[in-house]
Amino acid sequence: MIAVVIPFYQRESGALNRALASVQAQKGEGDLRVYIVDDGSPCSPQAEMTGLTEIFRRNVTIVEQANKGPGAARNLALDCLAPDDKIVAFLDSDDEWDPAHIENVRRSFDAGADFYFANYKRESSPRSRFQECGYAPAGPVVVDGMDDLVWLRSEDVAREVVLRSPVGTSTVAARRSRIGDLRFRAEFRTAGEDIIFWRTFLASQPRIVCSRRIEAHYGLGVNVFESRSWGDARAFARLSDQAALQAYLRRNFRFDGEMERASDVFCRKLDREFCANLLAALRRLDLPPGVMGNYMRQRPFALAHLPFALMGMLSDKLESKA
């Protein structure tokens, strides 16, 4: 059996129903078992079962927890798996799978894969994720005649997770026996829990298959990375988690020179974004409590970028008047 793990927190109905419909539409969906974790969602997952077949609904398990974030929700689902769940496929509640996704997962795991991921596309972007980050995976084909499924080296993918972040959670499947006791770092509530999980999993040298096809479409549900609100508590929480992620990765995994430089560049971008959010909050006289300390514990010299953020804000203001 393939276990489908879906953390659920949405403020508007409909997204989960579309996600589940995409699971039901998978070829050979009869050997799928779906685990939905209600992470204290304002919307009820039970109300999202409309239009799904009775056979499909019988293979859906819903468990509940107080709101703890997506990492903790996925962990609860992993703890609830049935003994015969051999493969775990992840899907976020506002995303949808291409109908061939699980079929490609099966092909890959039948060929000996332990970890699988695919290309994906956000609703808000005209380009796929691989195009956005300049990722061009290449390796031996898994199945003759299917050039889009290729074997990759685990050490190469581990580097790319840090350098480009091409692995989308809603495209990942992993062999349960290789997951073992590994769990998501729940303290990273808004960013990074998935990257740490993949990076830790990849350290065990699993066999990896990548699909160059777009196999997931990312929606616009509750998602901090799609938020356009500057200077609110969610924006600062995301920045703090991203800064903490970079520090965690550098403490716990070996970085070569290119990875260190990429991390340094990313952290400087975070510092400028932090300063821009700080200016936006101060302009509204609505600075969320504790946010400066939370971020600056990770990046104590972040305020050195304040002049650049101020110049950027003034430049945007002048352009809007032109």
Tab-separated table of C-alpha atoms in Angstrom:
chain	number	residue	atom	x	y	z
A	1	MET	CA	0.000	0.000	0.000
A	2	ILE	CA	0.973	3.600	-0.610
A	3	ALA	CA	0.150	5.990	2.243
A	4	VAL	CA	-0.792	9.519	1.175
A	5	VAL	CA	-0.034	12.027	3.956
A	6	ILE	CA	-1.967	15.322	3.871
A	7	PRO	CA	-1.611	17.997	6.595
A	8	PHE	CA	-4.752	20.133	6.572
A	9	TYR	CA	-5.188	23.752	7.591
A	10	GLN	CA	-7.352	25.947	5.377
A	11	ARG	CA	-9.558	28.967	6.002
A	12	GLU	CA	-11.702	28.450	2.887
A	13	SER	CA	-13.366	25.280	1.652
A	14	GLY	CA	-12.668	23.565	-1.665
A	15	ALA	CA	-8.875	23.172	-1.765
A	16	LEU	CA	-8.762	19.812	0.030
A	17	ASN	CA	-11.610	18.476	-2.104
A	18	ARG	CA	-9.602	19.246	-5.242
A	19	ALA	CA	-6.494	17.633	-3.736
A	20	LEU	CA	-8.436	14.475	-2.845
A	21	ALA	CA	-10.068	14.365	-6.273
A	22	SER	CA	-6.578	14.368	-7.804
A	23	VAL	CA	-5.634	11.412	-5.578
A	24	GLN	CA	-8.790	9.554	-6.571
A	25	ALA	CA	-7.955	10.201	-10.246
A	26	GLN	CA	-4.607	8.393	-10.001
A	27	LYS	CA	-4.235	5.343	-12.200
A	28	GLY	CA	-4.597	2.223	-10.067
A	29	GLU	CA	-5.689	4.281	-7.055
A	30	GLY	CA	-7.099	1.201	-5.290
A	31	ASP	CA	-3.871	0.563	-3.360
A	32	LEU	CA	-3.771	4.060	-1.849
A	33	ARG	CA	-4.553	4.824	1.782
A	34	VAL	CA	-5.044	8.522	2.641
A	35	TYR	CA	-4.182	10.053	6.023
A	36	ILE	CA	-5.500	13.576	6.611
A	37	VAL	CA	-4.330	15.399	9.733
A	38	ASP	CA	-6.679	18.206	10.756
A	39	ASP	CA	-4.175	20.700	12.183
A	40	GLY	CA	-6.798	22.750	14.023
A	41	SER	CA	-8.198	23.916	10.676
A	42	PRO	CA	-11.041	26.490	10.616
A	43	CYS	CA	-12.565	24.417	7.787
A	44	SER	CA	-13.646	20.854	8.466
A	45	PRO	CA	-11.987	18.095	6.405
A	46	GLN	CA	-15.153	15.987	6.685
A	47	ALA	CA	-16.978	18.616	4.606
A	48	GLU	CA	-14.415	18.189	1.804
A	49	MET	CA	-15.498	14.640	0.862
A	50	THR	CA	-18.201	15.774	-1.572
A	51	GLY	CA	-18.111	13.997	-4.927
A	52	LEU	CA	-15.641	11.311	-3.852
A	53	THR	CA	-16.589	7.673	-4.307
A	54	GLU	CA	-17.602	5.494	-1.376
A	55	ILE	CA	-14.732	3.109	-2.106
A	56	PHE	CA	-12.250	5.982	-1.974
A	57	ARG	CA	-13.727	7.445	1.234
A	58	ARG	CA	-13.354	4.085	2.978
A	59	ASN	CA	-9.581	4.414	2.545
A	60	VAL	CA	-9.436	7.904	4.080
A	61	THR	CA	-8.444	8.282	7.736
A	62	ILE	CA	-8.854	11.668	9.454
A	63	VAL	CA	-7.008	12.426	12.685
A	64	GLU	CA	-7.029	15.690	14.609
A	65	GLN	CA	-4.558	17.760	16.597
A	66	ALA	CA	-4.358	21.293	17.963
A	67	ASN	CA	-2.619	23.610	15.515
A	68	LYS	CA	1.105	22.761	15.534
A	69	GLY	CA	2.127	23.347	11.923
A	70	PRO	CA	2.631	21.104	8.868
A	71	GLY	CA	5.693	19.288	10.198
A	72	ALA	CA	3.930	18.120	13.340
A	73	ALA	CA	0.868	17.159	11.280
A	74	ARG	CA	2.945	14.988	8.941
A	75	ASN	CA	4.636	13.417	11.969
A	76	LEU	CA	1.264	12.418	13.435
A	77	ALA	CA	0.295	10.799	10.134
A	78	LEU	CA	3.608	8.892	10.022
A	79	ASP	CA	2.897	7.610	13.530
A	80	CYS	CA	-0.566	6.397	12.416
A	81	LEU	CA	0.492	4.356	9.368
A	82	ALA	CA	-0.795	0.810	8.999
A	83	PRO	CA	1.732	-2.061	8.992
A	84	ASP	CA	1.274	-2.703	5.266
A	85	ASP	CA	1.928	0.909	4.196
A	86	LYS	CA	5.234	0.469	2.385
A	87	ILE	CA	5.595	3.802	0.565
A	88	VAL	CA	4.738	7.292	1.858
A	89	ALA	CA	3.661	9.976	-0.623
A	90	PHE	CA	3.266	13.561	0.580
A	91	LEU	CA	0.621	16.001	-0.651
A	92	ASP	CA	-0.268	19.421	0.762
A	93	SER	CA	-3.964	20.192	1.067
A	94	ASP	CA	-4.044	22.959	-1.562
A	95	ASP	CA	-2.037	21.078	-4.202
A	96	GLU	CA	-3.076	18.605	-6.891
A	97	TRP	CA	-1.347	15.655	-8.537
A	98	ASP	CA	-1.094	14.917	-12.230
A	99	PRO	CA	-2.999	11.653	-12.925
A	100	ALA	CA	0.247	9.788	-13.748
A	101	HIS	CA	2.123	10.745	-10.550
A	102	ILE	CA	1.482	7.617	-8.483
A	103	GLU	CA	1.961	5.369	-11.499
A	104	ASN	CA	5.464	6.835	-11.905
A	105	VAL	CA	6.076	6.415	-8.172
A	106	ARG	CA	5.170	2.712	-8.469
A	107	ARG	CA	7.430	2.222	-11.486
A	108	SER	CA	10.319	3.848	-9.684
A	109	PHE	CA	9.944	1.919	-6.429
A	110	ASP	CA	9.466	-1.360	-8.305
A	111	ALA	CA	12.831	-0.572	-9.932
A	112	GLY	CA	14.430	-0.157	-6.485
A	113	ALA	CA	14.016	3.534	-5.651
A	114	ASP	CA	13.900	4.689	-2.019
A	115	PHE	CA	13.139	8.361	-2.714
A	116	TYR	CA	11.203	10.020	-5.522
A	117	PHE	CA	10.499	13.612	-6.499
A	118	ALA	CA	9.214	15.401	-9.575
A	119	ASN	CA	8.954	18.792	-11.192
A	120	TYR	CA	6.011	20.983	-10.212
A	121	LYS	CA	4.409	24.320	-11.008
A	122	ARG	CA	2.867	27.007	-8.832
A	123	GLU	CA	-0.428	28.552	-9.865
A	124	SER	CA	1.184	31.974	-9.413
A	125	SER	CA	4.145	31.277	-11.727
A	126	PRO	CA	4.355	30.832	-15.524
A	127	ARG	CA	7.377	28.526	-15.130
A	128	SER	CA	7.953	25.147	-13.514
A	129	ARG	CA	10.033	24.895	-10.351
A	130	PHE	CA	12.956	23.313	-12.205
A	131	GLN	CA	12.930	26.248	-14.644
A	132	GLU	CA	12.716	28.788	-11.814
A	133	CYS	CA	15.774	27.453	-9.996
A	134	GLY	CA	17.785	26.401	-13.052
A	135	TYR	CA	17.722	22.708	-12.195
A	136	ALA	CA	18.314	20.225	-15.028
A	137	PRO	CA	18.464	16.683	-13.586
A	138	ALA	CA	20.275	14.158	-15.766
A	139	GLY	CA	21.020	10.492	-15.254
A	140	PRO	CA	20.334	6.952	-16.521
A	141	VAL	CA	16.689	6.317	-17.400
A	142	VAL	CA	14.713	4.115	-15.023
A	143	VAL	CA	12.454	2.533	-17.635
A	144	ASP	CA	13.318	2.153	-21.319
A	145	GLY	CA	11.215	4.498	-23.411
A	146	MET	CA	10.462	6.854	-20.479
A	147	ASP	CA	13.172	9.484	-20.709
A	148	ASP	CA	11.597	11.709	-18.035
A	149	LEU	CA	12.322	9.236	-15.197
A	150	VAL	CA	16.022	9.269	-14.302
A	151	TRP	CA	18.268	7.930	-11.556
A	152	LEU	CA	20.196	10.536	-9.551
A	153	ARG	CA	23.054	10.267	-7.069
A	154	SER	CA	22.012	10.989	-3.481
A	155	GLU	CA	25.022	13.225	-2.794
A	156	ASP	CA	24.175	15.359	-5.841
A	157	VAL	CA	20.543	15.773	-4.798
A	158	ALA	CA	21.618	16.605	-1.228
A	159	ARG	CA	23.709	19.495	-2.565
A	160	GLU	CA	20.897	20.707	-4.815
A	161	VAL	CA	18.456	20.738	-1.883
A	162	VAL	CA	20.710	23.367	-0.298
A	163	LEU	CA	21.733	25.222	-3.471
A	164	ARG	CA	18.451	25.412	-5.395
A	165	SER	CA	15.691	23.742	-3.347
A	166	PRO	CA	14.155	21.846	-6.313
A	167	VAL	CA	12.384	19.214	-4.185
A	168	GLY	CA	8.701	20.033	-3.694
A	169	THR	CA	6.969	18.293	-0.805
A	170	SER	CA	3.858	17.455	-2.833
A	171	THR	CA	5.983	15.507	-5.329
A	172	VAL	CA	7.937	13.402	-2.824
A	173	ALA	CA	7.498	9.714	-2.077
A	174	ALA	CA	9.793	7.749	0.236
A	175	ARG	CA	10.187	4.127	1.220
A	176	ARG	CA	8.764	3.732	4.715
A	177	SER	CA	11.457	1.323	5.881
A	178	ARG	CA	14.077	3.975	5.048
A	179	ILE	CA	12.141	6.695	6.883
A	180	GLY	CA	12.174	4.645	10.093
A	181	ASP	CA	12.049	6.966	13.097
A	182	LEU	CA	12.947	10.084	11.108
A	183	ARG	CA	10.428	12.872	11.626
A	184	PHE	CA	9.971	16.494	10.538
A	185	ARG	CA	11.413	19.190	12.815
A	186	ALA	CA	8.124	20.592	14.107
A	187	GLU	CA	9.724	23.720	15.609
A	188	PHE	CA	10.193	25.022	12.052
A	189	ARG	CA	6.534	25.900	11.651
A	190	THR	CA	6.680	28.241	8.664
A	191	ALA	CA	9.744	27.178	6.659
A	192	GLY	CA	12.485	24.585	6.475
A	193	GLU	CA	11.015	21.489	8.137
A	194	ASP	CA	10.816	19.718	4.769
A	195	ILE	CA	14.361	20.658	3.671
A	196	ILE	CA	15.814	19.303	6.916
A	197	PHE	CA	13.824	16.078	6.468
A	198	TRP	CA	15.021	15.566	2.869
A	199	ARG	CA	18.624	16.453	3.748
A	200	THR	CA	18.639	14.015	6.679
A	201	PHE	CA	16.984	11.258	4.639
A	202	LEU	CA	19.463	11.729	1.787
A	203	ALA	CA	22.395	11.312	4.170
A	204	SER	CA	21.535	7.589	4.327
A	205	GLN	CA	22.460	7.249	0.613
A	206	PRO	CA	19.050	6.145	-0.730
A	207	ARG	CA	18.442	5.295	-4.371
A	208	ILE	CA	16.735	8.294	-5.985
A	209	VAL	CA	14.491	8.729	-8.999
A	210	CYS	CA	13.500	12.131	-10.360
A	211	SER	CA	10.741	12.840	-12.833
A	212	ARG	CA	11.408	15.796	-15.095
A	213	ARG	CA	7.676	16.030	-15.808
A	214	ILE	CA	5.392	18.447	-13.949
A	215	GLU	CA	3.509	16.077	-11.644
A	216	ALA	CA	2.037	18.503	-9.114
A	217	HIS	CA	0.257	21.823	-9.356
A	218	TYR	CA	0.588	24.066	-6.323
A	219	GLY	CA	-2.475	26.061	-5.323
A	220	LEU	CA	-3.057	29.311	-3.449
A	221	GLY	CA	-4.387	28.090	-0.123
A	222	VAL	CA	-2.891	29.028	3.253
A	223	ASN	CA	0.771	29.388	2.322
A	224	VAL	CA	3.238	31.807	3.926
A	225	PHE	CA	5.392	31.850	0.787
A	226	GLU	CA	2.485	33.195	-1.256
A	227	SER	CA	1.644	35.886	1.304
A	228	ARG	CA	1.957	39.485	0.097
A	229	SER	CA	1.544	40.996	3.570
A	230	TRP	CA	4.644	42.941	4.622
A	231	GLY	CA	5.592	43.428	8.236
A	232	ASP	CA	3.009	41.120	9.825
A	233	ALA	CA	3.740	38.370	12.352
A	234	ARG	CA	3.648	35.616	9.713
A	235	ALA	CA	6.249	37.359	7.567
A	236	PHE	CA	8.638	37.738	10.517
A	237	ALA	CA	8.047	34.132	11.617
A	238	ARG	CA	8.930	32.886	8.133
A	239	LEU	CA	12.106	34.990	8.028
A	240	SER	CA	13.178	33.750	11.472
A	241	ASP	CA	12.615	30.126	10.464
A	242	GLN	CA	14.533	30.592	7.219
A	243	ALA	CA	17.485	32.127	9.061
A	244	ALA	CA	17.374	29.332	11.636
A	245	LEU	CA	17.258	26.780	8.804
A	246	GLN	CA	20.491	28.077	7.281
A	247	ALA	CA	22.206	27.925	10.677
A	248	TYR	CA	20.890	24.391	11.305
A	249	LEU	CA	22.064	23.100	7.932
A	250	ARG	CA	25.543	24.536	8.372
A	251	ARG	CA	25.849	23.092	11.877
A	252	ASN	CA	24.650	19.608	11.002
A	253	PHE	CA	25.782	18.915	7.430
A	254	ARG	CA	29.008	19.297	5.538
A	255	PHE	CA	29.061	22.350	3.277
A	256	ASP	CA	31.546	22.819	0.459
A	257	GLY	CA	32.635	26.279	-0.699
A	258	GLU	CA	29.827	26.693	-3.238
A	259	MET	CA	27.197	25.766	-0.658
A	260	GLU	CA	28.671	28.191	1.879
A	261	ARG	CA	28.637	31.026	-0.650
A	262	ALA	CA	25.058	30.258	-1.664
A	263	SER	CA	24.008	30.226	1.992
A	264	ASP	CA	25.768	33.560	2.598
A	265	VAL	CA	24.005	35.171	-0.373
A	266	PHE	CA	20.639	33.813	0.750
A	267	CYS	CA	21.154	35.089	4.304
A	268	ARG	CA	22.001	38.570	3.067
A	269	LYS	CA	18.752	38.554	1.076
A	270	LEU	CA	16.925	37.509	4.246
A	271	ASP	CA	18.525	40.401	6.150
A	272	ARG	CA	17.354	42.928	3.556
A	273	GLU	CA	13.879	41.417	3.522
A	274	PHE	CA	13.803	41.524	7.325
A	275	CYS	CA	14.721	45.223	7.275
A	276	ALA	CA	12.073	45.949	4.624
A	277	ASN	CA	9.440	44.201	6.732
A	278	LEU	CA	10.649	46.087	9.792
A	279	LEU	CA	10.226	49.429	8.002
A	280	ALA	CA	6.751	48.414	6.792
A	281	ALA	CA	5.686	47.507	10.335
A	282	LEU	CA	7.152	50.695	11.834
A	283	ARG	CA	5.437	52.773	9.182
A	284	ARG	CA	2.106	51.298	10.298
A	285	LEU	CA	3.105	51.663	13.984
A	286	ASP	CA	2.318	47.954	14.289
A	287	LEU	CA	5.504	46.045	15.087
A	288	PRO	CA	4.643	42.491	16.261
A	289	PRO	CA	6.154	41.863	19.721
A	290	GLY	CA	9.415	39.958	19.933
A	291	VAL	CA	10.066	39.791	16.199
A	292	MET	CA	13.312	41.756	16.221
A	293	GLY	CA	14.828	39.595	18.930
A	294	ASN	CA	13.705	36.348	17.308
A	295	TYR	CA	15.384	37.151	14.010
A	296	MET	CA	18.443	38.926	15.348
A	297	ARG	CA	19.342	36.008	17.582
A	298	GLN	CA	20.030	34.220	14.302
A	299	ARG	CA	21.393	37.238	12.400
A	300	PRO	CA	22.784	39.772	14.925
A	301	PHE	CA	24.075	42.184	12.251
A	302	ALA	CA	20.903	42.218	10.152
A	303	LEU	CA	20.205	45.912	10.820
A	304	ALA	CA	23.328	46.812	8.835
A	305	HIS	CA	21.105	46.308	5.788
A	306	LEU	CA	18.564	48.880	6.973
A	307	PRO	CA	19.914	51.714	4.734
A	308	PHE	CA	19.584	49.480	1.644
A	309	ALA	CA	16.016	48.565	2.578
A	310	LEU	CA	15.195	52.251	3.140
A	311	MET	CA	16.640	53.215	-0.246
A	312	GLY	CA	14.614	50.463	-1.869
A	313	MET	CA	11.443	51.696	-0.218
A	314	LEU	CA	12.097	55.304	-1.338
A	315	SER	CA	12.886	54.132	-4.872
A	316	ASP	CA	9.600	52.211	-5.049
A	317	LYS	CA	7.733	55.269	-3.787
A	318	LEU	CA	9.298	57.535	-6.413
A	319	GLU	CA	8.520	55.026	-9.188
A	320	SER	CA	4.880	54.843	-8.085
A	321	LYS	CA	4.612	58.652	-8.403
A	322	ALA	CA	6.268	58.784	-11.808
